[in-house]
Tab-separated table of N, CA, C and O and ligand atoms in Angstrom:
chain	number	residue	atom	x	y	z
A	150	UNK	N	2.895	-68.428	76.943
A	150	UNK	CA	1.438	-68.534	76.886
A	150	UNK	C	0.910	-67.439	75.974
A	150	UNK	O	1.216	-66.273	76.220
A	151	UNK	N	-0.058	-67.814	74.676
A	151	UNK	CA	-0.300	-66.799	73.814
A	151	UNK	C	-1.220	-65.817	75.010
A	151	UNK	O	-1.706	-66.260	76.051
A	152	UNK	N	-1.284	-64.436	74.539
A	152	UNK	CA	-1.752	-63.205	75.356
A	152	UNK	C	-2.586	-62.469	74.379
A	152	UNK	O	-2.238	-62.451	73.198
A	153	UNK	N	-3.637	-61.871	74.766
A	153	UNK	CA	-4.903	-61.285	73.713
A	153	UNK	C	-4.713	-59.643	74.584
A	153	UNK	O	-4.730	-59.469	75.802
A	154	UNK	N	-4.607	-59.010	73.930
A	154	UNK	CA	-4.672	-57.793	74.373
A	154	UNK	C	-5.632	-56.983	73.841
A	154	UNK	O	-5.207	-56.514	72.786
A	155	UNK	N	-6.667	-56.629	74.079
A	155	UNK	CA	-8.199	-55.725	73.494
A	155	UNK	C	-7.923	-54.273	73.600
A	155	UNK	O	-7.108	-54.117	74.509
A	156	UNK	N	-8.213	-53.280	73.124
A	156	UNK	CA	-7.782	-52.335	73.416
A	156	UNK	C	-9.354	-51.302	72.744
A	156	UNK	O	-9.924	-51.294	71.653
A	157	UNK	N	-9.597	-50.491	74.144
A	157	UNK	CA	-10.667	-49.837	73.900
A	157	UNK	C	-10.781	-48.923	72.847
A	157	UNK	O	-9.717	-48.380	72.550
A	158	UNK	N	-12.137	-48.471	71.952
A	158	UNK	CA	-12.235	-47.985	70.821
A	158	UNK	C	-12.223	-46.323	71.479
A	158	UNK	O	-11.578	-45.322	71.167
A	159	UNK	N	-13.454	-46.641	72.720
A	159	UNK	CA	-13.756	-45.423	73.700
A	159	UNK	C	-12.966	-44.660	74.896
A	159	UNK	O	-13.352	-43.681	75.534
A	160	UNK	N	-12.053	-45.203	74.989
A	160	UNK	CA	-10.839	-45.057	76.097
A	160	UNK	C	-9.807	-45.003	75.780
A	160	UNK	O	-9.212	-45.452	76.760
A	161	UNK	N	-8.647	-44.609	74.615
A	161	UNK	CA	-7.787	-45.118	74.336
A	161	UNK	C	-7.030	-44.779	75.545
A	161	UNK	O	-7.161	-43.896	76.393
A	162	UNK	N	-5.984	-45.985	75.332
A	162	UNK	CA	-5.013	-46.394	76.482
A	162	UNK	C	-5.535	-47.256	77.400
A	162	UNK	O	-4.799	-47.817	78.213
A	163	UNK	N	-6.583	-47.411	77.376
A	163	UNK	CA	-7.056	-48.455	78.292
A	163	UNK	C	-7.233	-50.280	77.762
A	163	UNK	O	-8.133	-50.731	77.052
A	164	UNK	N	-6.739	-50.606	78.023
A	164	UNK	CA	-6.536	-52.353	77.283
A	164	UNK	C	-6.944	-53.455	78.465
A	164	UNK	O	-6.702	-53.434	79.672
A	165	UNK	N	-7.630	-54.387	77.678
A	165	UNK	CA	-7.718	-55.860	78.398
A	165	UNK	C	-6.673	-56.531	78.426
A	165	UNK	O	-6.330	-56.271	77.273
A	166	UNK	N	-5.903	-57.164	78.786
A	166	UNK	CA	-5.160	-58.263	78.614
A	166	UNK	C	-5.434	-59.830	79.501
A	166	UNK	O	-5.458	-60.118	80.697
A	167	UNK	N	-5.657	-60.789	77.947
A	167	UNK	CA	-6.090	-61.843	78.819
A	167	UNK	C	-4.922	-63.031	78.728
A	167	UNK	O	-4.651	-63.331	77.565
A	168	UNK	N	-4.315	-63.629	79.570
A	168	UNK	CA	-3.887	-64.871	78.794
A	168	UNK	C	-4.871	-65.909	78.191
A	168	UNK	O	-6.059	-66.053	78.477
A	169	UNK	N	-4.196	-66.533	77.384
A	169	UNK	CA	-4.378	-67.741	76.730
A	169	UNK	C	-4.209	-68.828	76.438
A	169	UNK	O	-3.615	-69.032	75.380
A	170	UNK	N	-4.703	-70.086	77.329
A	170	UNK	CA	-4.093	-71.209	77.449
A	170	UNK	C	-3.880	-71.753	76.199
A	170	UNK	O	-2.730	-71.554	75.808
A	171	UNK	N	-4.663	-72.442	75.342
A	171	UNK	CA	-4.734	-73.060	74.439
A	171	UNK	C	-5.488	-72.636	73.062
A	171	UNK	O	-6.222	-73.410	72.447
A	172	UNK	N	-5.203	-71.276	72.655
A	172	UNK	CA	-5.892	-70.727	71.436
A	172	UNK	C	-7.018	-70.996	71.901
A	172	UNK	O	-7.211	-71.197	73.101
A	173	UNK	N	-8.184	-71.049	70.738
A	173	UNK	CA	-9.197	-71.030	70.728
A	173	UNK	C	-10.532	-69.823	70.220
A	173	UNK	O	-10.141	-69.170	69.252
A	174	UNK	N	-11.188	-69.644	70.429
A	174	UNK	CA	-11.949	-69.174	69.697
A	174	UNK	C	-12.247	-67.353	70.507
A	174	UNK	O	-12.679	-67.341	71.659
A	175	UNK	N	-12.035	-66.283	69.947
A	175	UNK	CA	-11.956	-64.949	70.401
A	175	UNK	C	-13.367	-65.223	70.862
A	175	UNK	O	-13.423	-65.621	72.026
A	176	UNK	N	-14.565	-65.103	70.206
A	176	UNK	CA	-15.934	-65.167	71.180
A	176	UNK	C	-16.212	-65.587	72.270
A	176	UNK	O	-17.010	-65.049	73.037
A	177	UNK	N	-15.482	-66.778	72.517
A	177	UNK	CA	-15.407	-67.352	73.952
A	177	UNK	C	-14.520	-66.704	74.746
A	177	UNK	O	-14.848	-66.383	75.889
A	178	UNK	N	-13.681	-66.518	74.406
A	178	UNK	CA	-12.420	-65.646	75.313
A	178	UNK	C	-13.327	-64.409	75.558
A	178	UNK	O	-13.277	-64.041	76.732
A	179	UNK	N	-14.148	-63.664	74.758
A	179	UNK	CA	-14.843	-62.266	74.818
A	179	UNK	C	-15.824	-62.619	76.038
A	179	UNK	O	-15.840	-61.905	77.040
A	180	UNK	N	-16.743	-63.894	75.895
A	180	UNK	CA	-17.216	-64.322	76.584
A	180	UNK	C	-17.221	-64.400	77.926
A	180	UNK	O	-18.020	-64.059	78.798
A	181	UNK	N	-16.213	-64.897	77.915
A	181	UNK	CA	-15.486	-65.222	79.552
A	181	UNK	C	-15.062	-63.959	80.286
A	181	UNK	O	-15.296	-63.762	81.479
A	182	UNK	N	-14.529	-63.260	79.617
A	182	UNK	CA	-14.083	-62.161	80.350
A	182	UNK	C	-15.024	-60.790	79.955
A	182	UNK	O	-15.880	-60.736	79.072
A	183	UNK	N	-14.565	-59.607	80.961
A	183	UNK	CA	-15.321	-58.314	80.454
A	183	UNK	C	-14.370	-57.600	79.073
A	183	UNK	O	-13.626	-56.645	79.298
A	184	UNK	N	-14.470	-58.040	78.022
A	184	UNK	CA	-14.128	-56.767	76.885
A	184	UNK	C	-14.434	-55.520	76.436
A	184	UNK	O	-15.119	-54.875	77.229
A	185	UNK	N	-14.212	-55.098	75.651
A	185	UNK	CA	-14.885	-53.530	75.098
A	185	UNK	C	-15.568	-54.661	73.366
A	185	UNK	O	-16.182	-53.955	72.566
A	186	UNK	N	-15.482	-55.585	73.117
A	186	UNK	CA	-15.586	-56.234	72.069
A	186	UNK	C	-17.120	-56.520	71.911
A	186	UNK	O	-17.617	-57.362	72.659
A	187	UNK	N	-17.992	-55.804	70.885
A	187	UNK	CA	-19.104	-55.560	70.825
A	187	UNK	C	-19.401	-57.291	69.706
A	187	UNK	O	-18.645	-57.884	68.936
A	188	UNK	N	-20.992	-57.604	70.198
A	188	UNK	CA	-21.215	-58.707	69.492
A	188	UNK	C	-22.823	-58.608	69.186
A	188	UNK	O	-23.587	-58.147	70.034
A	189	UNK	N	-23.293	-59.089	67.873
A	189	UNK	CA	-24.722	-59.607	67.779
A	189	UNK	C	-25.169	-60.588	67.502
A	189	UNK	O	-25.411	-61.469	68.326
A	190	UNK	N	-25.477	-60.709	65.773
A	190	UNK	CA	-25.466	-62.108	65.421
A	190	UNK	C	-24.908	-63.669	66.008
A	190	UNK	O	-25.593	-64.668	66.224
A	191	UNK	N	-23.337	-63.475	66.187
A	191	UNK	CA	-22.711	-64.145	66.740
A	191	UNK	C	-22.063	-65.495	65.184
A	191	UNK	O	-21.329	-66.483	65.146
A	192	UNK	N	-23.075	-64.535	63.963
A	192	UNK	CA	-22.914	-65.758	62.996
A	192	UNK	C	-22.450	-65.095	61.546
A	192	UNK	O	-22.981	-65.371	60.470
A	193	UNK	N	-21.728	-64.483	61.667
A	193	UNK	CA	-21.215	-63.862	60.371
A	193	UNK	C	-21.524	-63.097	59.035
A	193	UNK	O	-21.039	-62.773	57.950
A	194	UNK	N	-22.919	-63.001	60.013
A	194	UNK	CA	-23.601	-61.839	59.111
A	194	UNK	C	-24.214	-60.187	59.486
A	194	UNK	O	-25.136	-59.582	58.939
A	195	UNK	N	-23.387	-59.786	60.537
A	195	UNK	CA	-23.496	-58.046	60.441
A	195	UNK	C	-22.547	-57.798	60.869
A	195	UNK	O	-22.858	-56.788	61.500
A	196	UNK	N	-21.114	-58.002	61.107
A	196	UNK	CA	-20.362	-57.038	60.763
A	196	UNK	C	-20.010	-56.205	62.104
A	196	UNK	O	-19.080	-55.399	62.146
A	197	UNK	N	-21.041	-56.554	63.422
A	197	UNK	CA	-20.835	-55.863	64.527
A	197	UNK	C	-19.438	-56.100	65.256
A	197	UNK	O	-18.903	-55.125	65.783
A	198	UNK	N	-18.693	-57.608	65.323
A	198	UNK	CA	-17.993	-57.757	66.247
A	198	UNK	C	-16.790	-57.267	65.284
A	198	UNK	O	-15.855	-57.962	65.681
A	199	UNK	N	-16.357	-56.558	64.371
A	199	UNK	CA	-15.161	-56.536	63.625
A	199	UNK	C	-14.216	-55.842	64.540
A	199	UNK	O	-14.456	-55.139	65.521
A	200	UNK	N	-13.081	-56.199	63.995
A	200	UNK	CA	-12.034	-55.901	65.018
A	200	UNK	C	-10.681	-55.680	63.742
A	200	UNK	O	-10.535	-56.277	62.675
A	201	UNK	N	-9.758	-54.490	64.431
A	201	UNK	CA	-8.462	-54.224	63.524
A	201	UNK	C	-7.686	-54.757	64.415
A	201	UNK	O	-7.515	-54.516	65.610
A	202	UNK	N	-7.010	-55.890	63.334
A	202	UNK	CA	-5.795	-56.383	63.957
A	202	UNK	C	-4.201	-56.120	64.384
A	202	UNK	O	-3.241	-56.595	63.778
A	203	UNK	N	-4.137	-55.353	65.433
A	203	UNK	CA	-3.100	-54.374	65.239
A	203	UNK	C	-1.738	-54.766	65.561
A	203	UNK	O	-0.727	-54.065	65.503
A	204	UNK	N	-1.890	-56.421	66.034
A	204	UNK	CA	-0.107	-57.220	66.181
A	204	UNK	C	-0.735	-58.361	65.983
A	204	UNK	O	-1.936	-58.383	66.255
A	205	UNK	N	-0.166	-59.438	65.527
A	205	UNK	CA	-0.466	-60.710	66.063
A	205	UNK	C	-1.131	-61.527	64.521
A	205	UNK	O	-1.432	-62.711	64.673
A	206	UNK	N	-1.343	-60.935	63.142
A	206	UNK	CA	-2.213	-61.646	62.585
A	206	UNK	C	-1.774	-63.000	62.797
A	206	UNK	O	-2.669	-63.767	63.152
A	207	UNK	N	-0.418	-63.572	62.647
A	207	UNK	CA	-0.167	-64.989	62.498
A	207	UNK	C	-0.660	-65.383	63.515
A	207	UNK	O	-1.191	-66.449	63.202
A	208	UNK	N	-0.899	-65.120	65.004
A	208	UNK	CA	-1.520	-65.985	65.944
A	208	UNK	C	-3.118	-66.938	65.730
A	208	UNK	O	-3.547	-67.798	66.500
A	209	UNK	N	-3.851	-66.374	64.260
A	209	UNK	CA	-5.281	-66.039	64.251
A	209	UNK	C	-4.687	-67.359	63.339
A	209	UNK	O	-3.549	-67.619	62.950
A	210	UNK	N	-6.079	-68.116	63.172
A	210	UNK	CA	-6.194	-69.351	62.037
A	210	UNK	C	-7.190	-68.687	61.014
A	210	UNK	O	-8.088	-67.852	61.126
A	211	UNK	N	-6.564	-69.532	59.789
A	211	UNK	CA	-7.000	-68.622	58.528
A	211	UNK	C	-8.516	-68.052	58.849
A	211	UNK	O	-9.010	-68.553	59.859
A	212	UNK	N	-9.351	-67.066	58.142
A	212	UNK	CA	-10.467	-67.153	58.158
A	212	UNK	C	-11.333	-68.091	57.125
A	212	UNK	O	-10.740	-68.315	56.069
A	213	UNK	N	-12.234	-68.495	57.214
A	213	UNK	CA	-13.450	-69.128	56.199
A	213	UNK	C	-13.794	-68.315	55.365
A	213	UNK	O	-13.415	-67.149	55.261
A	214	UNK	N	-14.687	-69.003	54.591
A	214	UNK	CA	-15.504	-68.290	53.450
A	214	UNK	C	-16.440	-67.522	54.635
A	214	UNK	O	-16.165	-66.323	54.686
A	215	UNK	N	-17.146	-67.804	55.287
A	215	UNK	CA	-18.279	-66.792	55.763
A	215	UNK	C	-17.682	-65.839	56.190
A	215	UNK	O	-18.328	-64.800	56.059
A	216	UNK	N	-16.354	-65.680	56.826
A	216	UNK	CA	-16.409	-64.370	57.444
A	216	UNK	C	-15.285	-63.680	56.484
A	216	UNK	O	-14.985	-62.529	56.803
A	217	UNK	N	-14.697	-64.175	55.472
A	217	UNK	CA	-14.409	-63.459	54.210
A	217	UNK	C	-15.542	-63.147	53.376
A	217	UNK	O	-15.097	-62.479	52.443
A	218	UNK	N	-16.562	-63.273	53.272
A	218	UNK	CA	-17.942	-62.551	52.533
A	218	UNK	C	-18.347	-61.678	53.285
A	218	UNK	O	-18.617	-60.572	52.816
A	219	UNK	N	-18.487	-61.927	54.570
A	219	UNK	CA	-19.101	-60.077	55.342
A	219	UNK	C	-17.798	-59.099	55.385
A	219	UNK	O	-17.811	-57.870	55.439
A	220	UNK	N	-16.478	-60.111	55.341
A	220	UNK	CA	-15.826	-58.580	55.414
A	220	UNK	C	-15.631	-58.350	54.272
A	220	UNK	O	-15.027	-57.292	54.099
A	221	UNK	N	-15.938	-59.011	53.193
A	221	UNK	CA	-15.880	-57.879	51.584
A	221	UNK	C	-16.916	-57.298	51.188
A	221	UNK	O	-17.042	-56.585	50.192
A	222	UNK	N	-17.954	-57.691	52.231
A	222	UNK	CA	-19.238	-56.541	52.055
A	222	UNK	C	-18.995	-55.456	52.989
A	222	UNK	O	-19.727	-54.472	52.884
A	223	UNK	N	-18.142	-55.462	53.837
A	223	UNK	CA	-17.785	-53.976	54.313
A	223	UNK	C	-16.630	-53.583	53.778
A	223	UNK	O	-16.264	-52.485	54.198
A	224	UNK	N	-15.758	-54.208	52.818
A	224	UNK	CA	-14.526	-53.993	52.637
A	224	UNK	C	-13.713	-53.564	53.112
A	224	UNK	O	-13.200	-52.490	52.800
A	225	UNK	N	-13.426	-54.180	53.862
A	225	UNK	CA	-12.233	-55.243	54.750
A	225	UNK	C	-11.806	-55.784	54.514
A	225	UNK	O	-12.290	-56.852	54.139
A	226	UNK	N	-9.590	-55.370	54.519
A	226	UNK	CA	-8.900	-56.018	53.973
A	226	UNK	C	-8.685	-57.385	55.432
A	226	UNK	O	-8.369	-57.179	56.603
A	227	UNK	N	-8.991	-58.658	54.767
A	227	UNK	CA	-9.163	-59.564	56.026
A	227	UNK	C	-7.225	-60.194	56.390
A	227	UNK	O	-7.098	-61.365	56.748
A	228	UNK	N	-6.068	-59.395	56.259
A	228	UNK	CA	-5.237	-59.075	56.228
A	228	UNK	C	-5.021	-58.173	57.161
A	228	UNK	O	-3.870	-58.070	57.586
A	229	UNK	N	-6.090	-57.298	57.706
A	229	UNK	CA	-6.099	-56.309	58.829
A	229	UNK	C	-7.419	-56.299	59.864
A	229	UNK	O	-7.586	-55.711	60.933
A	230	UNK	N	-8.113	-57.018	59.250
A	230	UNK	CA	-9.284	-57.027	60.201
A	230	UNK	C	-9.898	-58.150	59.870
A	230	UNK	O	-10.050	-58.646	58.753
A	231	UNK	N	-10.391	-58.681	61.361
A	231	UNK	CA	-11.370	-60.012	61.449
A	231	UNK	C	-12.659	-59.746	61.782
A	231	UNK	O	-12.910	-58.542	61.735
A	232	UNK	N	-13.776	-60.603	62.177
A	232	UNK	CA	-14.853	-61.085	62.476
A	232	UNK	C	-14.257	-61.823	63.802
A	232	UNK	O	-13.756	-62.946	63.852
A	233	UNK	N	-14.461	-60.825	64.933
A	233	UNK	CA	-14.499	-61.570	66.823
A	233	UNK	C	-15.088	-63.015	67.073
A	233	UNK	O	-14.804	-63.931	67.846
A	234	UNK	N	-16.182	-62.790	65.925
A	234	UNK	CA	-17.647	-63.783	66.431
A	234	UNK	C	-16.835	-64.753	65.308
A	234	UNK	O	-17.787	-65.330	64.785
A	235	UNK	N	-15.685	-65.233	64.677
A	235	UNK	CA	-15.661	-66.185	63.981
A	235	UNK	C	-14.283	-66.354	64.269
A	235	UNK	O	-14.150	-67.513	64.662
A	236	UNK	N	-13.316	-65.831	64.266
A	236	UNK	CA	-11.738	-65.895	64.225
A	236	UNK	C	-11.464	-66.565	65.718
A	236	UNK	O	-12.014	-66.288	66.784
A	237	UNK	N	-10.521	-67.451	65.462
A	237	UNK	CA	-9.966	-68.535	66.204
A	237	UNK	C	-8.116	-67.959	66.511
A	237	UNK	O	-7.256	-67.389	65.839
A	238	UNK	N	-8.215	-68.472	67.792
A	238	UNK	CA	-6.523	-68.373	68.060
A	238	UNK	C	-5.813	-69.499	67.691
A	238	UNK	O	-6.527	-70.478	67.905
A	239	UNK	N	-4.886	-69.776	67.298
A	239	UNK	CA	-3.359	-70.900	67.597
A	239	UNK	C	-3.121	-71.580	68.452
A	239	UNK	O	-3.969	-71.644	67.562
A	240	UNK	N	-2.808	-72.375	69.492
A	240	UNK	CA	-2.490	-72.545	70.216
A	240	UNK	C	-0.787	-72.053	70.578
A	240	UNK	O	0.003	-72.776	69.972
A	241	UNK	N	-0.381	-71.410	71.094
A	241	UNK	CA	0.976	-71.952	70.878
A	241	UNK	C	1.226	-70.340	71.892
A	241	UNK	O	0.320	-69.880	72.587
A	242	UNK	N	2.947	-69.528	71.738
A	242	UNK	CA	3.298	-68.823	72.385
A	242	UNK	C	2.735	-67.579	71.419
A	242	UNK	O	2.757	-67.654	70.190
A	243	UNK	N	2.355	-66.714	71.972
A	243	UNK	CA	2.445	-65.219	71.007
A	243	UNK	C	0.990	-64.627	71.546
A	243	UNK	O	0.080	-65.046	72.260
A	244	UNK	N	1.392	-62.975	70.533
A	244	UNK	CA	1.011	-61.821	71.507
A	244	UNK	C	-0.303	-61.551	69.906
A	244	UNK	O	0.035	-61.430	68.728
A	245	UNK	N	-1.547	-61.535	70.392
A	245	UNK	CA	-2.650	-60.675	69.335
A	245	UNK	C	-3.155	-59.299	69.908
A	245	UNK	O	-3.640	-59.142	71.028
A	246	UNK	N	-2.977	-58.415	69.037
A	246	UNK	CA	-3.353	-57.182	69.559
A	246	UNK	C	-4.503	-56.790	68.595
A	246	UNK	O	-4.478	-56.682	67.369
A	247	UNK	N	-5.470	-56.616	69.433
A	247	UNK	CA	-6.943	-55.867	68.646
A	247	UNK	C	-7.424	-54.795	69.041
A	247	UNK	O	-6.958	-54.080	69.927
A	248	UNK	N	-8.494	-54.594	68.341
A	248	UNK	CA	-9.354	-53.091	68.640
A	248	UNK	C	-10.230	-53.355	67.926
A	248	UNK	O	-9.960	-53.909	66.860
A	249	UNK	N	-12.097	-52.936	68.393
A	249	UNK	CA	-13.183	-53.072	67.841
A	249	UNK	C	-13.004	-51.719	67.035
A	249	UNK	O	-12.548	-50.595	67.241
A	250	UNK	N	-13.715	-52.554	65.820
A	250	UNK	CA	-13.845	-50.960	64.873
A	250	UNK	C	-15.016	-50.015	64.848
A	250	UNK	O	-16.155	-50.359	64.534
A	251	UNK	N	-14.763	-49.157	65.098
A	251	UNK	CA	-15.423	-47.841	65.210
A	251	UNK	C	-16.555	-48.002	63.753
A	251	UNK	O	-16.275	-48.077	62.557
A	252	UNK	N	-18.190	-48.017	64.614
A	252	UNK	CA	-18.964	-47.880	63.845
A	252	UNK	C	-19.696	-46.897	63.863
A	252	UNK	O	-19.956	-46.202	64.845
A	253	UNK	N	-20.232	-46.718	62.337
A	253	UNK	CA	-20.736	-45.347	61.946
A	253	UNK	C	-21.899	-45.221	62.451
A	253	UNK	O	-22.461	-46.297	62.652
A	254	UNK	N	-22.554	-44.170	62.773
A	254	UNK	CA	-24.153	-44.311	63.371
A	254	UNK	C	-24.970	-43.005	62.362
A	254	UNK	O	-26.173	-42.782	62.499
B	370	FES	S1	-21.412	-60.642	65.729
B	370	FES	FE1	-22.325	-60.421	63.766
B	370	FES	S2	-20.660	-60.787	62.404
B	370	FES	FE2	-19.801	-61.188	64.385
């Protein structure tokens, strides 16, 4: 069963782990459960829910054009980091490991 593991920006060592029946979409999974995975828009234009992908890219389905344009306006290699509010799981067996990225204030 694929497994999502979140891992706090503010706590390190402290991690979510959710299973995953059937891939699907990280916002809803964020949704459903309590994360550390920060969200606004929800639509691919600020950049809030970004996340470093720290195991697992192959579990993720490619990204789109929209959320490859906000992450080259923050430049973001989308090779290491996604958009929460847009990136989709696989269905299938395997492990994604994330972390929200630390924003500047
Ligand atoms: S919540 Fe705004 S880009 Fe994902």
């Amino acid at each position: 069963m694929p497994k999502v593991v979140i891992e706090s920006l503010e706590s390190p060592g402290v991690t979510v782990t959710l299973d995953v029946k059937d891939g699907g979409a990280l916002v809803d999974l964020c949704d459903e459960n309590p994360t550390p995975v920060p969200f606004s828009c929800r639509s691919a234009s600020c950049g809030t829910c970004r996340v470093d992908v720290l195991e697992g890219m192959d579990q993720l389905l490619a990204p789109e054009d929209e959320e490859l344009d906000i992450l080259d306006v923050f430049g973001d290699d989308p090779k290491k980091r996604r958009l929460a509010c847009q990136a989709k799981m696989r269905p299938g067996v395997g492990l994604l490991r994330i972390r929200p990225v630390a924003v500047d204030v």
